Every structure is written in C-alpha cells, then in structure tokens.
PDB file of C-alpha atoms in Angstrom:
ATOM      1  CA  MET A 166    -191.182 -60.592 208.915  1.00 92.00           C
ATOM      2  CA  ILE A 167    -187.811 -60.907 209.671  1.00 96.00           C
ATOM      3  CA  ILE A 168    -186.149 -59.055 206.580  1.00 97.00           C
ATOM      4  CA  GLY A 169    -182.352 -59.677 205.207  1.00 96.00           C
ATOM      5  CA  VAL A 170    -180.475 -57.320 202.923  1.00 95.00           C
ATOM      6  CA  LEU A 171    -177.048 -59.211 201.983  1.00 91.00           C
ATOM      7  CA  ASN A 172    -174.768 -59.001 199.168  1.00 84.00           C
ATOM      8  CA  GLN A 173    -170.777 -60.916 199.755  1.00 74.00           C
ATOM      9  CA  LYS A 174    -169.824 -57.797 197.218  1.00 73.00           C
ATOM     10  CA  GLY A 175    -170.094 -54.253 198.788  1.00 71.00           C
ATOM     11  CA  GLY A 176    -171.123 -51.598 197.167  1.00 71.00           C
ATOM     12  CA  VAL A 177    -174.318 -52.524 195.555  1.00 78.00           C
ATOM     13  CA  GLY A 178    -176.472 -49.855 198.087  1.00 84.00           C
ATOM     14  CA  LYS A 179    -177.795 -52.382 200.431  1.00 91.00           C
ATOM     15  CA  THR A 180    -177.733 -50.060 203.755  1.00 94.00           C
ATOM     16  CA  THR A 181    -179.907 -47.697 201.556  1.00 94.00           C
ATOM     17  CA  ILE A 182    -182.143 -50.470 201.026  1.00 95.00           C
ATOM     18  CA  ALA A 183    -182.169 -51.525 204.602  1.00 97.00           C
ATOM     19  CA  ILE A 184    -182.680 -48.348 205.798  1.00 97.00           C
ATOM     20  CA  ASN A 185    -185.660 -46.628 203.583  1.00 97.00           C
ATOM     21  CA  LEU A 186    -187.491 -50.547 204.071  1.00 97.00           C
ATOM     22  CA  ALA A 187    -187.466 -49.991 207.368  1.00 97.00           C
ATOM     23  CA  GLY A 188    -189.375 -46.296 206.919  1.00 96.00           C
ATOM     24  CA  VAL A 189    -191.671 -47.495 204.494  1.00 97.00           C
ATOM     25  CA  TYR A 190    -193.050 -50.605 207.386  1.00 97.00           C
ATOM     26  CA  ALA A 191    -192.363 -47.892 209.872  1.00 97.00           C
ATOM     27  CA  LYS A 192    -194.227 -45.246 207.988  1.00 95.00           C
ATOM     28  CA  SER A 193    -197.355 -47.575 207.691  1.00 95.00           C
ATOM     29  CA  GLY A 194    -197.720 -47.324 211.504  1.00 95.00           C
ATOM     30  CA  GLN A 195    -195.446 -50.838 212.175  1.00 96.00           C
ATOM     31  CA  ARG A 196    -193.440 -51.426 215.172  1.00 97.00           C
ATOM     32  CA  VAL A 197    -189.355 -51.728 213.585  1.00 97.00           C
ATOM     33  CA  LEU A 198    -186.434 -52.995 214.645  1.00 97.00           C
ATOM     34  CA  PHE A 199    -183.125 -51.989 212.381  1.00 98.00           C
ATOM     35  CA  ILE A 200    -180.461 -54.757 213.084  1.00 97.00           C
ATOM     36  CA  ASP A 201    -177.057 -53.261 211.487  1.00 96.00           C
ATOM     37  CA  ALA A 202    -175.132 -56.470 211.260  1.00 94.00           C
ATOM     38  CA  ASP A 203    -171.818 -54.657 208.878  1.00 91.00           C
ATOM     39  CA  PRO A 204    -168.953 -53.895 211.264  1.00 90.00           C
ATOM     40  CA  GLN A 205    -168.497 -51.257 208.868  1.00 90.00           C
ATOM     41  CA  GLY A 206    -171.608 -49.706 211.173  1.00 91.00           C
ATOM     42  CA  SER A 207    -173.416 -47.448 208.590  1.00 92.00           C
ATOM     43  CA  ALA A 208    -176.580 -47.654 209.367  1.00 94.00           C
ATOM     44  CA  LEU A 209    -175.299 -46.386 212.946  1.00 95.00           C
ATOM     45  CA  ALA A 210    -174.187 -44.075 212.111  1.00 94.00           C
ATOM     46  CA  TRP A 211    -177.305 -41.989 209.409  1.00 94.00           C
ATOM     47  CA  SER A 212    -179.007 -42.636 212.260  1.00 93.00           C
ATOM     48  CA  ALA A 213    -176.201 -40.739 214.685  1.00 93.00           C
ATOM     49  CA  ALA A 214    -177.233 -37.612 211.622  1.00 91.00           C
ATOM     50  CA  ARG A 215    -180.617 -37.918 212.628  1.00 91.00           C
ATOM     51  CA  GLU A 216    -182.408 -34.997 214.591  1.00 90.00           C
ATOM     52  CA  ALA A 217    -185.869 -35.776 213.857  1.00 87.00           C
ATOM     53  CA  GLU A 218    -187.449 -38.613 216.726  1.00 91.00           C
ATOM     54  CA  PRO A 219    -186.238 -42.018 215.185  1.00 92.00           C
ATOM     55  CA  LEU A 220    -188.390 -43.626 212.911  1.00 93.00           C
ATOM     56  CA  PHE A 221    -188.051 -46.844 214.229  1.00 95.00           C
ATOM     57  CA  ALA A 222    -184.999 -48.450 216.104  1.00 95.00           C
ATOM     58  CA  VAL A 223    -181.927 -48.917 215.631  1.00 96.00           C
ATOM     59  CA  VAL A 224    -179.076 -51.356 216.810  1.00 95.00           C
ATOM     60  CA  GLY A 225    -175.614 -52.315 216.482  1.00 94.00           C
ATOM     61  CA  MET A 226    -175.017 -56.441 216.159  1.00 92.00           C
ATOM     62  CA  ALA A 227    -172.635 -57.518 213.892  1.00 91.00           C
ATOM     63  CA  LYS A 228    -172.210 -60.830 216.166  1.00 91.00           C
ATOM     64  CA  PRO A 229    -172.103 -64.623 214.546  1.00 92.00           C
ATOM     65  CA  THR A 230    -174.742 -65.466 216.896  1.00 94.00           C
ATOM     66  CA  LEU A 231    -177.099 -62.724 215.935  1.00 94.00           C
ATOM     67  CA  HIS A 232    -179.376 -65.803 214.575  1.00 94.00           C
ATOM     68  CA  LYS A 233    -179.458 -67.159 218.063  1.00 94.00           C
ATOM     69  CA  GLU A 234    -180.067 -63.740 219.936  1.00 93.00           C
ATOM     70  CA  LEU A 235    -182.729 -61.685 217.419  1.00 94.00           C
ATOM     71  CA  PRO A 236    -185.897 -63.576 218.489  1.00 92.00           C
ATOM     72  CA  ASP A 237    -185.927 -62.902 221.864  1.00 92.00           C
ATOM     73  CA  MET A 238    -185.304 -59.281 220.988  1.00 91.00           C
ATOM     74  CA  ALA A 239    -187.538 -59.272 217.715  1.00 92.00           C
ATOM     75  CA  ALA A 240    -190.400 -60.159 219.970  1.00 92.00           C
ATOM     76  CA  ASP A 241    -191.781 -56.939 220.571  1.00 92.00           C
ATOM     77  CA  TYR A 242    -191.975 -55.656 216.672  1.00 96.00           C
ATOM     78  CA  ASP A 243    -194.134 -56.314 214.080  1.00 96.00           C
ATOM     79  CA  VAL A 244    -190.443 -56.190 211.463  1.00 96.00           C
ATOM     80  CA  VAL A 245    -187.182 -56.602 211.858  1.00 97.00           C
ATOM     81  CA  ILE A 246    -184.764 -55.187 209.228  1.00 97.00           C
ATOM     82  CA  ILE A 247    -181.019 -56.656 209.065  1.00 97.00           C
ATOM     83  CA  ASP A 248    -178.484 -54.709 207.561  1.00 94.00           C
ATOM     84  CA  GLY A 249    -175.736 -57.929 206.960  1.00 89.00           C
ATOM     85  CA  ALA A 250    -172.511 -57.524 206.337  1.00 85.00           C
ATOM     86  CA  PRO A 251    -170.152 -58.172 203.479  1.00 79.00           C
ATOM     87  CA  ARG A 252    -167.363 -59.894 202.607  1.00 75.00           C
ATOM     88  CA  VAL A 253    -167.613 -61.794 205.900  1.00 67.00           C
ATOM     89  CA  SER A 254    -169.083 -64.879 205.927  1.00 81.00           C
ATOM     90  CA  GLU A 255    -169.746 -65.606 209.483  1.00 88.00           C
ATOM     91  CA  LEU A 256    -171.947 -62.722 209.714  1.00 91.00           C
ATOM     92  CA  ALA A 257    -173.301 -63.471 206.346  1.00 89.00           C
ATOM     93  CA  ARG A 258    -174.309 -66.738 207.093  1.00 91.00           C
ATOM     94  CA  SER A 259    -175.511 -65.540 210.841  1.00 94.00           C
ATOM     95  CA  ALA A 260    -178.237 -62.512 209.635  1.00 94.00           C
ATOM     96  CA  ILE A 261    -179.328 -65.178 206.831  1.00 94.00           C
ATOM     97  CA  LEU A 262    -180.543 -67.415 209.285  1.00 94.00           C
ATOM     98  CA  ALA A 263    -182.005 -65.371 211.560  1.00 94.00           C
ATOM     99  CA  SER A 264    -184.290 -63.971 208.645  1.00 95.00           C
ATOM    100  CA  ASP A 265    -186.986 -65.066 206.743  1.00 94.00           C
ATOM    101  CA  ILE A 266    -186.366 -63.963 203.726  1.00 94.00           C
ATOM    102  CA  VAL A 267    -183.096 -62.470 202.587  1.00 95.00           C
ATOM    103  CA  ILE A 268    -183.049 -59.334 199.953  1.00 94.00           C
ATOM    104  CA  ILE A 269    -179.923 -59.674 197.198  1.00 92.00           C
ATOM    105  CA  PRO A 270    -179.215 -56.081 195.849  1.00 92.00           C
ATOM    106  CA  VAL A 271    -177.562 -56.575 192.024  1.00 89.00           C
ATOM    107  CA  GLN A 272    -176.440 -53.703 190.743  1.00 85.00           C
ATOM    108  CA  PRO A 273    -176.923 -53.584 186.262  1.00 81.00           C
ATOM    109  CA  SER A 274    -173.079 -55.112 186.479  1.00 80.00           C
ATOM    110  CA  PRO A 275    -171.437 -58.432 185.451  1.00 78.00           C
ATOM    111  CA  TYR A 276    -169.336 -57.952 188.657  1.00 81.00           C
ATOM    112  CA  ASP A 277    -172.358 -58.023 191.236  1.00 81.00           C
ATOM    113  CA  VAL A 278    -174.052 -61.314 189.361  1.00 82.00           C
ATOM    114  CA  TRP A 279    -170.825 -62.482 189.673  1.00 82.00           C
ATOM    115  CA  ALA A 280    -170.656 -61.602 193.477  1.00 81.00           C
ATOM    116  CA  ALA A 281    -173.748 -63.040 193.545  1.00 82.00           C
ATOM    117  CA  ALA A 282    -173.438 -66.455 192.785  1.00 85.00           C
ATOM    118  CA  GLU A 283    -171.898 -66.384 196.642  1.00 84.00           C
ATOM    119  CA  THR A 284    -174.534 -64.537 199.010  1.00 86.00           C
ATOM    120  CA  VAL A 285    -176.723 -67.237 196.962  1.00 88.00           C
ATOM    121  CA  ARG A 286    -174.236 -70.064 198.044  1.00 88.00           C
ATOM    122  CA  LEU A 287    -175.235 -69.790 202.074  1.00 89.00           C
ATOM    123  CA  VAL A 288    -178.710 -69.147 201.330  1.00 90.00           C
ATOM    124  CA  GLU A 289    -178.742 -72.853 199.761  1.00 90.00           C
ATOM    125  CA  GLU A 290    -176.324 -73.797 202.843  1.00 90.00           C
ATOM    126  CA  ALA A 291    -179.036 -71.823 205.026  1.00 91.00           C
ATOM    127  CA  ARG A 292    -181.814 -74.151 203.850  1.00 90.00           C
ATOM    128  CA  GLN A 293    -180.634 -77.550 205.142  1.00 91.00           C
ATOM    129  CA  ILE A 294    -181.728 -75.681 208.334  1.00 91.00           C
ATOM    130  CA  ARG A 295    -184.731 -73.200 207.577  1.00 90.00           C
ATOM    131  CA  GLU A 296    -186.133 -74.895 204.889  1.00 88.00           C
ATOM    132  CA  ASN A 297    -189.130 -72.494 204.445  1.00 88.00           C
ATOM    133  CA  LEU A 298    -186.183 -69.927 203.957  1.00 91.00           C
ATOM    134  CA  GLN A 299    -186.954 -67.277 200.870  1.00 91.00           C
ATOM    135  CA  SER A 300    -184.607 -65.117 198.656  1.00 90.00           C
ATOM    136  CA  VAL A 301    -185.154 -62.556 195.901  1.00 92.00           C
ATOM    137  CA  PHE A 302    -182.937 -60.807 193.963  1.00 93.00           C
ATOM    138  CA  VAL A 303    -183.543 -56.289 193.739  1.00 92.00           C
ATOM    139  CA  VAL A 304    -182.594 -54.887 190.797  1.00 88.00           C
ATOM    140  CA  ASN A 305    -180.428 -52.146 192.326  1.00 87.00           C
ATOM    141  CA  ARG A 306    -179.201 -48.548 190.711  1.00 85.00           C
ATOM    142  CA  LYS A 307    -180.617 -49.656 187.719  1.00 83.00           C
ATOM    143  CA  ILE A 308    -180.504 -47.294 184.757  1.00 76.00           C
ATOM    144  CA  VAL A 309    -183.574 -47.621 182.101  1.00 69.00           C
ATOM    145  CA  ASN A 310    -183.647 -48.580 178.627  1.00 66.00           C
ATOM    146  CA  THR A 311    -180.376 -49.877 178.472  1.00 68.00           C
ATOM    147  CA  ALA A 312    -178.823 -52.980 177.305  1.00 68.00           C
ATOM    148  CA  LEU A 313    -177.114 -53.653 180.464  1.00 72.00           C
ATOM    149  CA  ALA A 314    -180.135 -53.330 182.382  1.00 69.00           C
ATOM    150  CA  ARG A 315    -181.676 -56.185 180.649  1.00 75.00           C
ATOM    151  CA  ALA A 316    -178.737 -58.296 180.555  1.00 79.00           C
ATOM    152  CA  VAL A 317    -178.684 -58.489 184.527  1.00 81.00           C
ATOM    153  CA  TYR A 318    -182.249 -60.099 184.465  1.00 80.00           C
ATOM    154  CA  ALA A 319    -181.329 -62.732 182.030  1.00 82.00           C
ATOM    155  CA  ALA A 320    -178.449 -63.377 183.957  1.00 83.00           C
ATOM    156  CA  LEU A 321    -180.334 -63.714 187.501  1.00 85.00           C
ATOM    157  CA  ALA A 322    -182.175 -66.250 186.021  1.00 81.00           C
ATOM    158  CA  ASN A 323    -179.813 -68.664 185.796  1.00 82.00           C
ATOM    159  CA  PHE A 324    -179.547 -68.563 190.135  1.00 83.00           C
ATOM    160  CA  SER A 325    -181.932 -70.272 192.137  1.00 75.00           C
ATOM    161  CA  GLY A 326    -184.385 -67.909 194.141  1.00 75.00           C
ATOM    162  CA  THR A 327    -186.909 -65.113 193.246  1.00 86.00           C
ATOM    163  CA  ILE A 328    -186.345 -61.781 190.901  1.00 89.00           C
ATOM    164  CA  SER A 329    -188.099 -59.550 192.083  1.00 89.00           C
ATOM    165  CA  ASP A 330    -190.382 -57.186 189.725  1.00 88.00           C
ATOM    166  CA  VAL A 331    -190.352 -54.130 191.137  1.00 92.00           C
ATOM    167  CA  SER A 332    -186.477 -52.593 190.102  1.00 89.00           C
ATOM    168  CA  LEU A 333    -184.801 -49.339 192.311  1.00 91.00           C
ATOM    169  CA  CYS A 334    -183.713 -47.020 189.795  1.00 88.00           C
ATOM    170  CA  GLN A 335    -180.314 -44.694 190.457  1.00 86.00           C
ATOM    171  CA  ARG A 336    -181.864 -41.842 192.073  1.00 90.00           C
ATOM    172  CA  VAL A 337    -180.023 -38.618 194.084  1.00 91.00           C
ATOM    173  CA  ALA A 338    -182.910 -38.753 196.619  1.00 93.00           C
ATOM    174  CA  TYR A 339    -181.854 -41.620 198.515  1.00 92.00           C
ATOM    175  CA  ALA A 340    -177.974 -40.272 198.891  1.00 91.00           C
ATOM    176  CA  GLU A 341    -179.861 -36.800 200.107  1.00 92.00           C
ATOM    177  CA  SER A 342    -181.980 -38.146 202.540  1.00 93.00           C
ATOM    178  CA  ALA A 343    -179.572 -39.828 204.052  1.00 93.00           C
ATOM    179  CA  MET A 344    -176.641 -37.401 204.584  1.00 90.00           C
ATOM    180  CA  ASN A 345    -180.118 -36.594 207.774  1.00 89.00           C
ATOM    181  CA  GLY A 346    -180.526 -39.332 209.198  1.00 93.00           C
ATOM    182  CA  GLN A 347    -183.676 -39.202 206.787  1.00 95.00           C
ATOM    183  CA  VAL A 348    -185.597 -42.065 204.460  1.00 96.00           C
ATOM    184  CA  VAL A 349    -187.306 -40.758 201.119  1.00 96.00           C
ATOM    185  CA  LEU A 350    -190.653 -40.793 202.699  1.00 96.00           C
ATOM    186  CA  GLU A 351    -189.686 -37.788 205.145  1.00 95.00           C
ATOM    187  CA  THR A 352    -187.610 -35.432 202.281  1.00 94.00           C
ATOM    188  CA  ALA A 353    -189.201 -36.710 199.291  1.00 94.00           C
ATOM    189  CA  PRO A 354    -192.362 -38.415 199.763  1.00 94.00           C
ATOM    190  CA  ARG A 355    -194.162 -37.679 196.752  1.00 95.00           C
ATOM    191  CA  SER A 356    -191.439 -38.712 194.369  1.00 94.00           C
ATOM    192  CA  GLU A 357    -189.911 -41.779 192.306  1.00 94.00           C
ATOM    193  CA  ALA A 358    -187.518 -43.122 194.834  1.00 94.00           C
ATOM    194  CA  ALA A 359    -190.518 -43.018 197.731  1.00 96.00           C
ATOM    195  CA  ARG A 360    -193.144 -44.858 195.139  1.00 96.00           C
ATOM    196  CA  GLU A 361    -190.491 -47.675 194.029  1.00 96.00           C
ATOM    197  CA  ILE A 362    -188.922 -48.440 198.074  1.00 96.00           C
ATOM    198  CA  THR A 363    -192.509 -48.360 198.686  1.00 97.00           C
ATOM    199  CA  ARG A 364    -193.724 -50.831 196.182  1.00 96.00           C
ATOM    200  CA  LEU A 365    -190.793 -53.168 196.584  1.00 96.00           C
ATOM    201  CA  ALA A 366    -192.167 -53.268 201.070  1.00 96.00           C
ATOM    202  CA  ARG A 367    -195.509 -54.563 199.344  1.00 95.00           C
ATOM    203  CA  SER A 368    -193.585 -56.613 197.578  1.00 93.00           C
ATOM    204  CA  ILE A 369    -191.835 -58.374 200.420  1.00 93.00           C
ATOM    205  CA  ALA A 370    -194.614 -58.611 202.680  1.00 92.00           C
ATOM    206  CA  ALA A 371    -196.313 -59.853 199.822  1.00 90.00           C
ATOM    207  CA  GLN A 372    -194.165 -62.244 199.091  1.00 85.00           C
ATOM    208  CA  LEU A 373    -194.008 -63.817 203.070  1.00 83.00           C
ATOM    209  CA  THR A 374    -197.467 -63.398 203.169  1.00 76.00           C
ATOM    210  CA  THR A 375    -197.988 -66.102 200.208  1.00 71.00           C
ATOM    211  CA  LYS A 376    -195.897 -68.391 201.436  1.00 60.00           C
ATOM    212  CA  ALA A 377    -196.939 -68.196 205.024  1.00 58.00           C
ATOM    213  CA  GLN A 378    -200.750 -69.114 203.454  1.00 54.00           C
ATOM    214  CA  ALA A 379    -199.566 -72.048 201.414  1.00 56.00           C
ATOM    215  CA  ALA A 380    -197.359 -73.762 204.276  1.00 53.00           C
TER     216      ALA A 380
END
C-alpha cells in the first residue's frame, strides 16, 4: 500500500497528516517506510528531532525518478507514505505515479480549494498511465460548526475524486507532538486528534481494499 499526500499549495498540513498516518500504521504493527519527497525536508527535520527509537524509516527522495526507484525499496514494507512536494510539478507527478492512492489535504479556505484543481489535474494525467490510481480529498484543520467548513465540501464536490467522510480538526496536539519528533498516538493517545487520525488511516486502508476486491 503506497499512499501519497500531496497538494500543490503549501501550508495545507500534508506533512503533519503524512507523519501521523505513518505513526498509526506503525503502531498497528505494520512495517512502514516514509518517503520525504519535498525539497523542504520537513519530515527529515521531524525525524532528526526525535530522541526515542524510530517508529518507521524516513528517507529523503525529492527526485523526479521516485516512481521508478520506489518499487524496489517498497518491497520490504507493508505501507509506504510519500510526503509530496508542493509547487514543483515534476516532483509531484513522480510521487503521484508512485502511489496507489493520493490524499489531497484541503483546508476550509477558497484558496485551498482553488489550488486543489492543479493537484487533481496531475492525478488525472497520471491515470493515463495508472488507471487504478485513486484519490481522496481530506478536509484538514477544520473548525467545526462553521459555514466555511460546510462550503468547502460543496466546492470539492465539483472535482473528480472521493471526499473522505473523516475530517481532521484544528488541534494543538499535532504541533505539540511534532516538536519532539513524535506522533499524536505517542504524546496524546486518548485525544480527539489520535482518534481522528486513526479513523482516517483505517478509512484509507479500507478504500484501497475495497477497490482491490472489486478489480
């Protein structure tokens, strides 16, 4: 299972989502490989800040040949998470081609919705080569019971791709865990943040399993 987390707009929380998803799968006993394909290297910096034993391997591969090199690396792992690059189409394209499913994080903001169109275009291009490639929008940093949160779902319905029924709310637990190179399942395992990222991880795995069974 190879999961890409991408949006051509920066600052949407993709690295936070990617790292915490990897944490969920690793905590469940699966072998996880994390690919930092963003030249900014945020996930590598997160890993360097960690003092505890690693939950999963983190490798920097901000390369347009990622989709060609990853299959051999992925063979020894149950789950691969790719933290893709914003704004660099050739890197994003390679990360998308390497993925089985692409998570597109979108904040409840019109700017994020507009920017998602470019990521959707790249996914649709990749489907010319990988026809079974899946994509799913995940609303991130949602503020509950706001008109803006409701409006973003309506706007995303105009794009191709699934909209996840699991959203991630604005929570300080994600930032607090990241400061020490940890995930929320370590620092706040009974928090709402831990529960919602676990639900998202299970939802993504279930979507891939359902698609595989239908094929």
